[in-house]
Tab-separated table of C-alpha atoms and ligand atoms in Angstrom:
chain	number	residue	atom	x	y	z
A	1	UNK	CA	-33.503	18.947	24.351
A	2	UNK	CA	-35.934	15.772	24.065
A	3	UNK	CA	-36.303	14.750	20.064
A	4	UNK	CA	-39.541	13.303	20.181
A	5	UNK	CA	-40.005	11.096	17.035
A	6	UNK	CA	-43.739	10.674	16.225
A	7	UNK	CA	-46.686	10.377	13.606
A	8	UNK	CA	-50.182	11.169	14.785
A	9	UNK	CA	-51.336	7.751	15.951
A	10	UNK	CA	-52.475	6.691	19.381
A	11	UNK	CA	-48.966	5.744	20.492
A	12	UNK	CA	-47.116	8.666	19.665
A	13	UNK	CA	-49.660	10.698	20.862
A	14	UNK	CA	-49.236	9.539	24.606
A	15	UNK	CA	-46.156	10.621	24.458
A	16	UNK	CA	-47.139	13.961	23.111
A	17	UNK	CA	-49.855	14.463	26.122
A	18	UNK	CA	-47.172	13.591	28.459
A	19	UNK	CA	-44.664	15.792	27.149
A	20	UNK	CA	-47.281	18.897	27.534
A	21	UNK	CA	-48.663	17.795	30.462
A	22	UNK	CA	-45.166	17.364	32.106
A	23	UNK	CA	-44.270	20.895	30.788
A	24	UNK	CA	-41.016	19.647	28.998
A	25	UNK	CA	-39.264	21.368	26.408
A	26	UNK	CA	-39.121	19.334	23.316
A	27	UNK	CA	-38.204	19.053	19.376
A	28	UNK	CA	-41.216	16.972	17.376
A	29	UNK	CA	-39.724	15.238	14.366
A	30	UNK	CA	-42.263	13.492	11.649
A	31	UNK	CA	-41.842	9.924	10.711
A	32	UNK	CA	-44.192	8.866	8.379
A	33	UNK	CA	-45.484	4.885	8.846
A	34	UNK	CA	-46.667	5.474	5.471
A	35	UNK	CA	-43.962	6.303	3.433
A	36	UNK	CA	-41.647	3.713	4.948
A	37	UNK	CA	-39.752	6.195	7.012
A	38	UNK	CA	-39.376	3.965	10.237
A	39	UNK	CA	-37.340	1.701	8.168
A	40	UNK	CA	-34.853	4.589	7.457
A	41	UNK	CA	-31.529	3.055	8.704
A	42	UNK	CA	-31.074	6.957	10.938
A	43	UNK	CA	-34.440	5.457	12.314
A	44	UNK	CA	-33.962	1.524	13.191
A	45	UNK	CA	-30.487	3.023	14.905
A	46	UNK	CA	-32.579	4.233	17.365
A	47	UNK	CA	-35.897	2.039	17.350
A	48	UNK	CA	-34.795	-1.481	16.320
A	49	UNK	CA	-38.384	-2.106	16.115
A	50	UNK	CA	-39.490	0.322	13.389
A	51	UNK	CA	-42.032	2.506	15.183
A	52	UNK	CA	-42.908	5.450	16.281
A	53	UNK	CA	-42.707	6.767	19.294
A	54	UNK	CA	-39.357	7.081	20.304
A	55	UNK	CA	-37.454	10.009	22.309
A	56	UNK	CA	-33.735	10.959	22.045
A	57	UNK	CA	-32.806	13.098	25.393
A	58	UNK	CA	-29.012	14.387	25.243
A	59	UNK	CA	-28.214	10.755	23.945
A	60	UNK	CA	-30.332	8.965	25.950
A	61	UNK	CA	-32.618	6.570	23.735
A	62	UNK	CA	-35.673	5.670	24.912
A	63	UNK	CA	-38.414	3.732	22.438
A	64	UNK	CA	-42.024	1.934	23.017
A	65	UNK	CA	-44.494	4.456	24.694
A	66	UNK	CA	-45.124	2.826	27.678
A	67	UNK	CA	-40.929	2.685	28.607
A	68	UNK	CA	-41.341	6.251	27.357
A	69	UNK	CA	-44.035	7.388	29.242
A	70	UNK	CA	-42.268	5.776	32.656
A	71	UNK	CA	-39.042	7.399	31.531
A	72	UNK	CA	-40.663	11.084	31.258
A	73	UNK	CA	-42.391	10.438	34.612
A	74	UNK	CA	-39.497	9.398	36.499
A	75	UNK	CA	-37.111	12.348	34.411
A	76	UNK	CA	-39.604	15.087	35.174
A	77	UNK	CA	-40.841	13.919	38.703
A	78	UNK	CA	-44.492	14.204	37.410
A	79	UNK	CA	-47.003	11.478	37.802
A	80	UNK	CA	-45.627	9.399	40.378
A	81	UNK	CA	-46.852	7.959	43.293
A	82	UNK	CA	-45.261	8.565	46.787
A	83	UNK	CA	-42.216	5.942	46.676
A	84	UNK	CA	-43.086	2.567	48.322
A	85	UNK	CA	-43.116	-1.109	47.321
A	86	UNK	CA	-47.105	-1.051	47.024
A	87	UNK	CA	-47.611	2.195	45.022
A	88	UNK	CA	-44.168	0.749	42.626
A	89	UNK	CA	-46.227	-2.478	42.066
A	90	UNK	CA	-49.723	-1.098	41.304
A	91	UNK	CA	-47.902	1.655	39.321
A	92	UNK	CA	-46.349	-1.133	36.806
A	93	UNK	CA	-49.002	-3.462	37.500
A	94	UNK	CA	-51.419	-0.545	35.834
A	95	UNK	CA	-48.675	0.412	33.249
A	96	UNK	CA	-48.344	-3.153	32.074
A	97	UNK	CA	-51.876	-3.811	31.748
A	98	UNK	CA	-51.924	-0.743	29.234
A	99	UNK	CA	-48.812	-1.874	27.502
A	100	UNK	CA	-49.657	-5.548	26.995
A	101	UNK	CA	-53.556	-6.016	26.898
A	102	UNK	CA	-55.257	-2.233	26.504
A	103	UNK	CA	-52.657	-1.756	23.643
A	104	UNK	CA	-52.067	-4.389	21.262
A	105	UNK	CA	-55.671	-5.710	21.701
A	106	UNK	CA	-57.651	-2.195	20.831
A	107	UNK	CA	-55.044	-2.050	17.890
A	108	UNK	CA	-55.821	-5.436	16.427
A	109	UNK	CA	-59.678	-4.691	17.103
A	110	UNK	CA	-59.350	-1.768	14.821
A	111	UNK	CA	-57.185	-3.855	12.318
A	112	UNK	CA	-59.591	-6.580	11.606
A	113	UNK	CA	-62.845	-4.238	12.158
A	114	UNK	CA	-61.538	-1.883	9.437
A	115	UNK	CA	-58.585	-3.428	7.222
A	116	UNK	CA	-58.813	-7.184	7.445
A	117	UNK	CA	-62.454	-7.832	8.165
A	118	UNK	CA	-62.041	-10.490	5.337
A	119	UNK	CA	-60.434	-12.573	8.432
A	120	UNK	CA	-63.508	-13.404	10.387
A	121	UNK	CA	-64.786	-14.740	7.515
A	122	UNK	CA	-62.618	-17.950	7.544
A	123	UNK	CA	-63.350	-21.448	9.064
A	124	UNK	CA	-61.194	-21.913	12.333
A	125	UNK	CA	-59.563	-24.574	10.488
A	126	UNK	CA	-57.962	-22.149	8.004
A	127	UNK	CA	-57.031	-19.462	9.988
A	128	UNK	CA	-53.531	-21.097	10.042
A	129	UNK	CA	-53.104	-20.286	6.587
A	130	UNK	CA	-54.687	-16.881	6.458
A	131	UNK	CA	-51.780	-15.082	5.924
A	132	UNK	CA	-50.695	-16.832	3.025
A	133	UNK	CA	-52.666	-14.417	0.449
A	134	UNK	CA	-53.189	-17.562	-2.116
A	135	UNK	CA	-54.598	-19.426	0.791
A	136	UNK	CA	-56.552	-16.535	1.603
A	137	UNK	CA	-58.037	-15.882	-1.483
A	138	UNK	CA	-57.277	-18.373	-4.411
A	139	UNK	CA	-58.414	-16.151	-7.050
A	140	UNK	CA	-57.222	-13.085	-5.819
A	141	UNK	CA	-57.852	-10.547	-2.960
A	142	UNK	CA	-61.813	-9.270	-3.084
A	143	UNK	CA	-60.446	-5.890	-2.384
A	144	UNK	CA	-58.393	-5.673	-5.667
A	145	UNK	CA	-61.393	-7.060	-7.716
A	146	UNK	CA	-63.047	-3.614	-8.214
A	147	UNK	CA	-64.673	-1.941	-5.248
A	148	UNK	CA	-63.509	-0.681	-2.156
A	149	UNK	CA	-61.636	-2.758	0.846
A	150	UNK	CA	-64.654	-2.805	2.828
A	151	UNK	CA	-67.296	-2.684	0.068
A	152	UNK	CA	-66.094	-6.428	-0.892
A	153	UNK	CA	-66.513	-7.906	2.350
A	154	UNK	CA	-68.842	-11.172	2.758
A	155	UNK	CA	-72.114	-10.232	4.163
A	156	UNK	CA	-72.146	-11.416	7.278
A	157	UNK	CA	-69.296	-9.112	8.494
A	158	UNK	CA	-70.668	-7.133	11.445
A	159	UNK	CA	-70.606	-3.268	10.807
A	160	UNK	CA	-68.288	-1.366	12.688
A	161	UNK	CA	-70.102	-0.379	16.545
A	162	UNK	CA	-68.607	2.799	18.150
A	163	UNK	CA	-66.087	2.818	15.922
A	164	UNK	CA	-65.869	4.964	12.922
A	165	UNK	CA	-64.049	4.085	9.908
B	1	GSH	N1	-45.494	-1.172	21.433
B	1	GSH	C1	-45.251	0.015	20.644
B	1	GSH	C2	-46.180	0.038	19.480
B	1	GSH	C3	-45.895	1.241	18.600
B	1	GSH	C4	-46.710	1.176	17.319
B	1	GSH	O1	-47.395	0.180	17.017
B	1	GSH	N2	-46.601	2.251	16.554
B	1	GSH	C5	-47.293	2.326	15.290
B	1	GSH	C6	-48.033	3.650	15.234
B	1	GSH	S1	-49.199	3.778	16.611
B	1	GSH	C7	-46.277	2.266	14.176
B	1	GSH	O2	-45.214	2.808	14.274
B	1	GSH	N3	-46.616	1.553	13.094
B	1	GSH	C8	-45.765	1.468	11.946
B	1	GSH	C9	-45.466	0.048	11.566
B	1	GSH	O3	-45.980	-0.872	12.237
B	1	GSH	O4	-44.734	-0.143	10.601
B	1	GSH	C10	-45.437	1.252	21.517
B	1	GSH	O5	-46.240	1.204	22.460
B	1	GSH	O6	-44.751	2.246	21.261
């Protein structure tokens, strides 16, 4: 059976819509970000990377959702194009694009809308520098100054738009 090793993020969760949708039998184990789990050394043995998603299927490791998600496809025969050269390239040339741009860059959106907004704050010059935290901030993070992460941020941050903190 498929151990599917998850939290309930957006990447994981992929993975979780694919598994129902594909109608495969699976075993959901918790790994907690927040706790430190994905640094368990049971964990990095089978994501050297220290995230979640992974899968385990009768010793077959598979880890990053997007290798995942291709893996399930081609294992259950679900989501797949007729096989040709054209429908093979637009099917990676889509998957890629999801993997490298849709991905990462929505992630880091939400990152430095909600966690690090502190970062747009700095001159171009010193973004070099900005994660060196006495660079940053010589006399100490806003955030740990009294008040809230987001209640300490400069003025001129923009509010969140769609997005809901
Ligand atoms: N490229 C990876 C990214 C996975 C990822 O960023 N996972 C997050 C949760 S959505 C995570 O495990 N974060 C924990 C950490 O960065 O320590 C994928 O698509 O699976």
């Amino acid at each position: 059976m498929i151990k599917f090793y998850f939290n309930g993020s957006p990447n994981p969760t992929k993975i979780a819509l694919a598994l129902e949708e594909m109608g495969l039998v699976y075993e959901a184990i918790p790994v907690d970000p927040r706790r430190g789990e994905q640094f368990n050394p049971d964990y990095l043995a089978i994501n050297p990377n220290a995230k979640v998603p992974s899968i385990v299927d009768d010793g077959v490791t598979v880890f990053d959702s997007n290798a995942i998600l291709l893996y399930l496809a081609e294992k259950a025969g679900r989501f797949l194009p007729p096989a040709s050269a054209a429908n093979r390239a637009e099917l990676l040339s889509w998957l890629m694009f999801v993997a490298t741009g849709v991905g990462p860059f929505g992630g880091q959106a939400v990152h430095f809308r909600h966690f690090a907004p502190e970062c747009k704050t700095l001159p171009r010059r010193d973004r070099g520098t900005a994660s060196r935290p006495e660079s940053r901030h010589p006399q100490g993070p806003p955030s740990f100054q009294g008040g809230d992460r987001r209640g300490d941020a400069p003025q001129h941050v923009p509010p969140p738009g769609r997005l809901k903190s």
